[in-house]
CSV table of C-alpha atoms in Angstrom, one decimal:
chain,number,residue,atom,x,y,z
M,8,UNK,CA,111.3,157.6,103.4
M,9,UNK,CA,112.8,155.6,106.2
M,10,UNK,CA,116.4,154.7,106.4
M,11,UNK,CA,115.7,151.1,105.5
M,12,UNK,CA,113.5,151.9,102.5
M,13,UNK,CA,114.9,151.3,99.0
M,14,UNK,CA,113.8,153.0,95.8
M,15,UNK,CA,113.5,150.5,93.1
M,16,UNK,CA,114.7,152.4,90.0
M,17,UNK,CA,112.9,151.0,87.0
M,18,UNK,CA,114.8,153.1,84.6
M,19,UNK,CA,118.2,151.8,85.6
M,20,UNK,CA,117.0,148.2,85.8
M,21,UNK,CA,115.3,148.5,82.4
M,22,UNK,CA,118.6,149.8,80.9
M,23,UNK,CA,120.3,146.7,82.2
M,24,UNK,CA,117.6,144.5,80.6
M,25,UNK,CA,118.0,146.4,77.3
M,26,UNK,CA,121.7,146.0,77.4
M,27,UNK,CA,121.2,142.2,77.7
M,28,UNK,CA,118.7,142.3,74.8
M,29,UNK,CA,121.3,144.2,72.6
M,30,UNK,CA,123.9,141.5,73.4
M,31,UNK,CA,121.4,138.8,72.4
M,32,UNK,CA,120.6,140.7,69.2
M,33,UNK,CA,124.3,140.8,68.4
M,34,UNK,CA,124.7,137.1,69.0
M,35,UNK,CA,121.7,136.4,66.7
M,36,UNK,CA,123.2,138.7,64.1
M,37,UNK,CA,126.3,136.5,64.0
M,38,UNK,CA,124.0,133.6,63.0
M,39,UNK,CA,122.4,135.8,60.2
M,40,UNK,CA,119.2,136.7,62.1
M,41,UNK,CA,118.0,140.2,62.9
M,42,UNK,CA,114.8,140.2,65.1
M,43,UNK,CA,112.0,142.2,63.6
M,44,UNK,CA,109.2,144.0,65.4
M,45,UNK,CA,106.1,145.5,63.7
M,46,UNK,CA,104.0,148.0,65.7
M,47,UNK,CA,100.5,148.8,64.4
M,48,UNK,CA,99.1,152.2,65.4
M,49,UNK,CA,95.5,153.0,64.5
M,50,UNK,CA,94.3,156.5,64.8
M,51,UNK,CA,96.0,159.6,66.4
M,52,UNK,CA,95.6,159.1,70.1
M,53,UNK,CA,98.3,161.4,71.6
M,54,UNK,CA,99.2,159.0,74.4
M,55,UNK,CA,99.5,156.0,72.0
M,56,UNK,CA,101.7,158.0,69.7
M,57,UNK,CA,104.1,158.7,72.6
M,58,UNK,CA,104.1,155.1,73.6
M,59,UNK,CA,104.8,153.9,70.1
M,60,UNK,CA,107.7,156.4,69.6
M,61,UNK,CA,109.3,155.2,72.9
M,62,UNK,CA,109.0,151.6,71.8
M,63,UNK,CA,110.4,152.4,68.3
M,64,UNK,CA,113.4,154.2,69.8
M,65,UNK,CA,114.1,151.5,72.4
M,66,UNK,CA,113.8,148.7,69.8
M,67,UNK,CA,116.1,150.5,67.3
M,68,UNK,CA,118.7,151.2,70.0
M,69,UNK,CA,118.8,147.4,70.8
M,70,UNK,CA,119.4,146.6,67.1
M,71,UNK,CA,115.9,145.3,66.5
M,72,UNK,CA,114.5,146.0,63.0
M,73,UNK,CA,111.3,147.9,63.9
M,74,UNK,CA,108.6,149.2,61.6
M,75,UNK,CA,105.5,151.2,62.5
M,76,UNK,CA,102.3,150.9,60.5
M,77,UNK,CA,100.2,154.0,61.0
M,78,UNK,CA,96.6,153.4,60.0
M,79,UNK,CA,93.8,156.0,59.9
M,80,UNK,CA,91.2,156.0,62.8
M,81,UNK,CA,88.6,155.2,60.1
M,82,UNK,CA,90.3,151.9,59.3
M,83,UNK,CA,87.8,149.1,59.1
M,84,UNK,CA,88.0,145.9,61.2
M,85,UNK,CA,88.5,143.8,58.1
M,86,UNK,CA,91.3,146.0,56.8
M,87,UNK,CA,93.0,145.9,60.2
M,88,UNK,CA,92.8,142.1,60.4
M,89,UNK,CA,94.2,141.9,56.9
M,90,UNK,CA,97.2,144.0,57.9
M,91,UNK,CA,97.8,141.7,60.9
M,92,UNK,CA,97.5,138.6,58.7
M,93,UNK,CA,100.0,140.1,56.3
M,94,UNK,CA,102.5,140.6,59.2
M,95,UNK,CA,101.8,137.0,60.4
M,96,UNK,CA,103.0,135.8,57.0
M,97,UNK,CA,106.1,138.0,56.8
M,98,UNK,CA,109.2,136.0,57.9
M,99,UNK,CA,111.1,139.2,58.7
M,100,UNK,CA,108.6,140.1,61.4
M,101,UNK,CA,109.1,138.1,64.5
M,102,UNK,CA,107.0,140.2,66.9
M,103,UNK,CA,103.7,142.0,66.3
M,104,UNK,CA,102.3,144.6,68.7
M,105,UNK,CA,98.9,146.4,68.0
M,106,UNK,CA,98.9,149.5,70.2
M,107,UNK,CA,95.8,149.6,72.5
M,108,UNK,CA,93.3,151.1,72.9
M,109,UNK,CA,91.9,151.0,69.4
M,110,UNK,CA,89.5,153.6,68.1
M,111,UNK,CA,85.8,153.2,68.8
M,112,UNK,CA,84.1,150.6,66.7
M,113,UNK,CA,87.1,148.2,66.4
M,114,UNK,CA,87.2,144.9,68.2
M,115,UNK,CA,90.5,144.6,70.1
M,116,UNK,CA,89.9,141.1,71.2
M,117,UNK,CA,89.4,139.8,67.7
M,118,UNK,CA,92.6,141.7,66.6
M,119,UNK,CA,94.6,140.1,69.4
M,120,UNK,CA,93.2,136.6,68.5
M,121,UNK,CA,94.3,137.1,64.9
M,122,UNK,CA,98.0,137.7,65.8
M,123,UNK,CA,100.0,134.6,65.4
M,124,UNK,CA,100.7,133.3,69.0
M,125,UNK,CA,104.4,132.9,68.4
M,126,UNK,CA,104.6,136.6,67.3
M,127,UNK,CA,102.3,137.9,70.1
M,128,UNK,CA,105.0,139.9,72.0
M,129,UNK,CA,102.3,141.5,74.2
M,130,UNK,CA,101.5,138.0,75.5
M,131,UNK,CA,97.7,138.6,75.2
M,132,UNK,CA,96.7,135.9,72.7
M,133,UNK,CA,94.5,133.3,74.3
M,134,UNK,CA,97.1,130.6,73.6
M,135,UNK,CA,99.7,132.5,75.5
M,136,UNK,CA,97.3,133.2,78.3
M,137,UNK,CA,96.6,129.5,78.5
M,138,UNK,CA,100.3,128.7,78.5
M,139,UNK,CA,100.7,131.1,81.5
M,140,UNK,CA,97.9,129.4,83.4
M,141,UNK,CA,99.4,126.0,82.6
M,142,UNK,CA,103.0,127.0,83.3
M,143,UNK,CA,103.9,126.0,79.7
M,144,UNK,CA,106.1,127.7,77.2
M,145,UNK,CA,104.7,130.9,75.8
M,146,UNK,CA,105.2,134.7,75.6
M,147,UNK,CA,104.4,136.4,78.9
M,148,UNK,CA,102.7,139.8,79.2
M,149,UNK,CA,105.2,142.6,79.4
M,150,UNK,CA,104.1,144.6,82.4
M,151,UNK,CA,103.7,141.6,84.7
M,152,UNK,CA,106.9,140.1,83.5
M,153,UNK,CA,108.6,143.4,84.2
M,154,UNK,CA,107.4,143.3,87.8
M,155,UNK,CA,109.0,139.9,88.3
M,156,UNK,CA,112.2,140.9,86.5
M,157,UNK,CA,112.5,144.0,88.7
M,158,UNK,CA,112.2,141.9,91.9
M,159,UNK,CA,114.7,139.4,90.5
M,160,UNK,CA,117.3,142.0,89.7
M,161,UNK,CA,117.0,143.5,93.2
M,162,UNK,CA,117.4,140.2,94.9
M,163,UNK,CA,113.8,139.7,96.2
M,164,UNK,CA,112.6,136.2,96.2
M,165,UNK,CA,108.8,135.5,96.3
M,166,UNK,CA,108.9,131.9,97.6
M,167,UNK,CA,106.9,131.7,100.7
M,168,UNK,CA,105.9,135.3,100.7
M,169,UNK,CA,102.4,136.7,100.8
M,170,UNK,CA,101.9,138.7,97.5
M,171,UNK,CA,98.8,140.9,97.4
M,172,UNK,CA,97.7,142.1,94.0
M,173,UNK,CA,95.2,145.0,93.8
M,174,UNK,CA,93.6,144.8,90.4
M,175,UNK,CA,92.3,141.9,88.4
M,176,UNK,CA,92.7,143.0,84.7
M,177,UNK,CA,94.0,140.6,82.0
M,178,UNK,CA,96.7,143.1,81.3
M,179,UNK,CA,98.3,143.1,84.8
M,180,UNK,CA,96.4,141.8,87.8
M,181,UNK,CA,95.6,138.2,86.8
M,182,UNK,CA,98.9,137.5,84.9
M,183,UNK,CA,101.1,138.9,87.6
M,184,UNK,CA,99.3,136.8,90.2
M,185,UNK,CA,100.0,133.7,88.1
M,186,UNK,CA,103.6,134.6,87.7
M,187,UNK,CA,103.9,135.1,91.5
M,188,UNK,CA,102.3,131.6,92.0
M,189,UNK,CA,104.9,130.2,89.7
M,190,UNK,CA,107.5,131.5,92.1
M,191,UNK,CA,105.8,129.7,95.0
M,192,UNK,CA,104.3,132.8,96.6
M,193,UNK,CA,101.0,132.8,98.4
M,194,UNK,CA,98.8,135.2,96.4
M,195,UNK,CA,95.7,137.2,97.2
M,196,UNK,CA,94.0,139.2,94.4
M,197,UNK,CA,91.9,142.2,95.5
M,198,UNK,CA,89.6,144.5,93.5
M,199,UNK,CA,87.1,147.3,93.9
M,200,UNK,CA,84.6,145.1,95.8
M,201,UNK,CA,87.1,143.6,98.3
M,202,UNK,CA,85.9,144.2,101.8
M,203,UNK,CA,88.3,146.0,104.2
M,204,UNK,CA,90.9,146.5,101.5
M,205,UNK,CA,93.3,148.2,103.9
M,206,UNK,CA,93.4,145.1,106.1
M,207,UNK,CA,94.2,142.8,103.2
M,208,UNK,CA,96.9,145.2,101.9
M,209,UNK,CA,98.4,145.4,105.4
M,210,UNK,CA,99.0,141.6,105.3
M,211,UNK,CA,101.2,141.8,102.2
M,212,UNK,CA,104.9,141.0,102.2
M,213,UNK,CA,104.8,142.2,98.6
M,214,UNK,CA,102.1,144.6,97.3
M,215,UNK,CA,101.5,145.0,93.5
M,216,UNK,CA,99.1,147.8,92.9
M,217,UNK,CA,97.5,147.7,89.4
M,218,UNK,CA,94.0,149.1,89.8
M,219,UNK,CA,94.2,152.4,87.9
M,220,UNK,CA,92.9,154.7,90.7
M,221,UNK,CA,95.1,157.5,91.8
M,222,UNK,CA,96.5,157.1,95.4
M,223,UNK,CA,93.9,154.5,96.2
M,224,UNK,CA,96.4,152.6,98.5
M,225,UNK,CA,97.0,154.7,101.6
M,226,UNK,CA,100.3,154.9,103.3
M,227,UNK,CA,99.2,153.7,106.6
M,228,UNK,CA,97.9,150.4,105.0
M,229,UNK,CA,101.4,149.3,104.1
M,230,UNK,CA,103.0,146.7,106.3
M,231,UNK,CA,106.4,148.0,107.7
M,232,UNK,CA,109.2,146.6,105.5
M,233,UNK,CA,106.9,145.5,102.7
M,234,UNK,CA,107.9,145.6,99.0
M,235,UNK,CA,105.6,147.9,97.0
M,236,UNK,CA,105.3,147.8,93.2
M,237,UNK,CA,103.1,150.5,91.9
M,238,UNK,CA,101.9,149.8,88.4
M,239,UNK,CA,99.4,152.6,88.2
M,240,UNK,CA,99.8,155.6,86.0
M,241,UNK,CA,97.2,158.3,86.7
M,242,UNK,CA,96.8,162.1,86.5
M,243,UNK,CA,96.7,163.7,89.9
M,244,UNK,CA,94.7,166.8,90.8
M,245,UNK,CA,97.7,169.0,89.8
M,246,UNK,CA,98.0,167.2,86.4
M,247,UNK,CA,101.2,165.3,87.4
M,248,UNK,CA,101.6,161.6,87.0
M,249,UNK,CA,100.9,159.6,90.2
M,250,UNK,CA,100.5,155.9,91.0
M,251,UNK,CA,97.8,153.8,92.7
M,252,UNK,CA,99.8,154.2,95.9
M,253,UNK,CA,100.0,157.4,98.0
M,254,UNK,CA,103.8,157.4,97.5
M,255,UNK,CA,105.2,159.7,100.3
M,256,UNK,CA,103.5,158.1,103.3
M,257,UNK,CA,103.8,154.6,101.8
M,258,UNK,CA,107.6,155.1,101.4
M,259,UNK,CA,107.9,155.9,105.1
M,260,UNK,CA,106.8,152.4,105.9
M,261,UNK,CA,107.9,150.3,103.0
M,262,UNK,CA,111.1,148.4,102.8
M,263,UNK,CA,111.3,149.0,99.0
M,264,UNK,CA,109.0,150.9,96.6
M,265,UNK,CA,108.8,151.9,93.0
M,266,UNK,CA,108.3,155.5,91.9
M,267,UNK,CA,105.8,156.8,89.4
M,268,UNK,CA,106.9,157.6,86.9
M,269,UNK,CA,110.2,155.8,86.5
M,270,UNK,CA,109.3,152.4,88.1
M,271,UNK,CA,107.4,149.7,86.2
M,272,UNK,CA,106.8,151.8,83.0
M,273,UNK,CA,110.4,151.4,81.7
M,274,UNK,CA,110.4,147.7,82.6
M,275,UNK,CA,107.3,147.2,80.3
M,276,UNK,CA,109.2,148.4,77.2
M,277,UNK,CA,112.3,146.4,78.2
M,278,UNK,CA,110.3,143.2,78.5
M,279,UNK,CA,108.7,143.9,75.1
M,280,UNK,CA,112.2,143.9,73.6
M,281,UNK,CA,113.1,140.8,75.4
M,282,UNK,CA,109.9,139.0,74.2
M,283,UNK,CA,110.7,140.1,70.6
M,284,UNK,CA,114.2,138.6,70.7
M,285,UNK,CA,112.9,135.5,72.4
M,286,UNK,CA,110.2,135.1,69.7
M,287,UNK,CA,112.8,135.6,66.9
M,288,UNK,CA,115.1,133.0,68.4
M,289,UNK,CA,112.3,130.5,68.8
M,290,UNK,CA,111.1,130.9,65.3
M,291,UNK,CA,114.6,130.4,63.9
M,292,UNK,CA,115.5,127.5,66.3
M,293,UNK,CA,118.3,129.6,67.8
M,294,UNK,CA,117.3,129.8,71.5
M,295,UNK,CA,120.7,128.3,72.5
M,296,UNK,CA,122.3,131.6,71.4
M,297,UNK,CA,120.5,133.7,74.0
M,298,UNK,CA,122.0,134.4,77.3
M,299,UNK,CA,120.6,132.3,80.2
M,300,UNK,CA,117.6,133.9,81.9
M,301,UNK,CA,118.6,135.8,85.0
């Protein structure tokens, strides 16, 4: 890594966000409100179990009342929707998260559409997606929001900068592009069919890689001094976790870069907690209690 390059530590930044969440939870508690998060886990996918345990632990540490509903992989679509509707109607539950992916045979889109938009702390309900497009009030997707939060807390402004997003998924690529546009960035979205991807990446002041292909982004593509956020989590040939960016050569050229793991991943959980507290405060009409954003 060059002398000017900066490692963007997602773990430390996420801890700062979580400390702010805990302070907001304490202020809400003084008004008689404890934010509640319900996590629905269907089946026994090992990766999902790890993710859910991490979310449960982080929520509990922040003072959020978290409950996990573990349902069998054989759960029917109707029974799953019934559980979601029950949580929608529970006033003690302010945020609902259905862990994805769901087992084969279950319709994740229908499940997400069934979650009450005001409790959709993943920010995936069509009403929250529409709010993002319109710049209206809503709950923002956690990973894209984590990218912006990481930049904010390290003092990087997006206004006037060229942001290149590699990946066009509804989970990361499209929403993070919209969030960058909100900050007055000029945004280019790339994907697997983009011609001369290296040239487009090389024009980026800020690169956000979220395509899900190990080391797709080569180090020599990176513009000297660029800020690189690597959202990808892949298994390398040696079984270790690697990002979408070939880290070592990219870090030699970048001005700042996130590691994998330890970069955007911790920010995703932190923003989930932030969304849960925001959702609780909005439902109770207590948003004035929360610390100002930023």
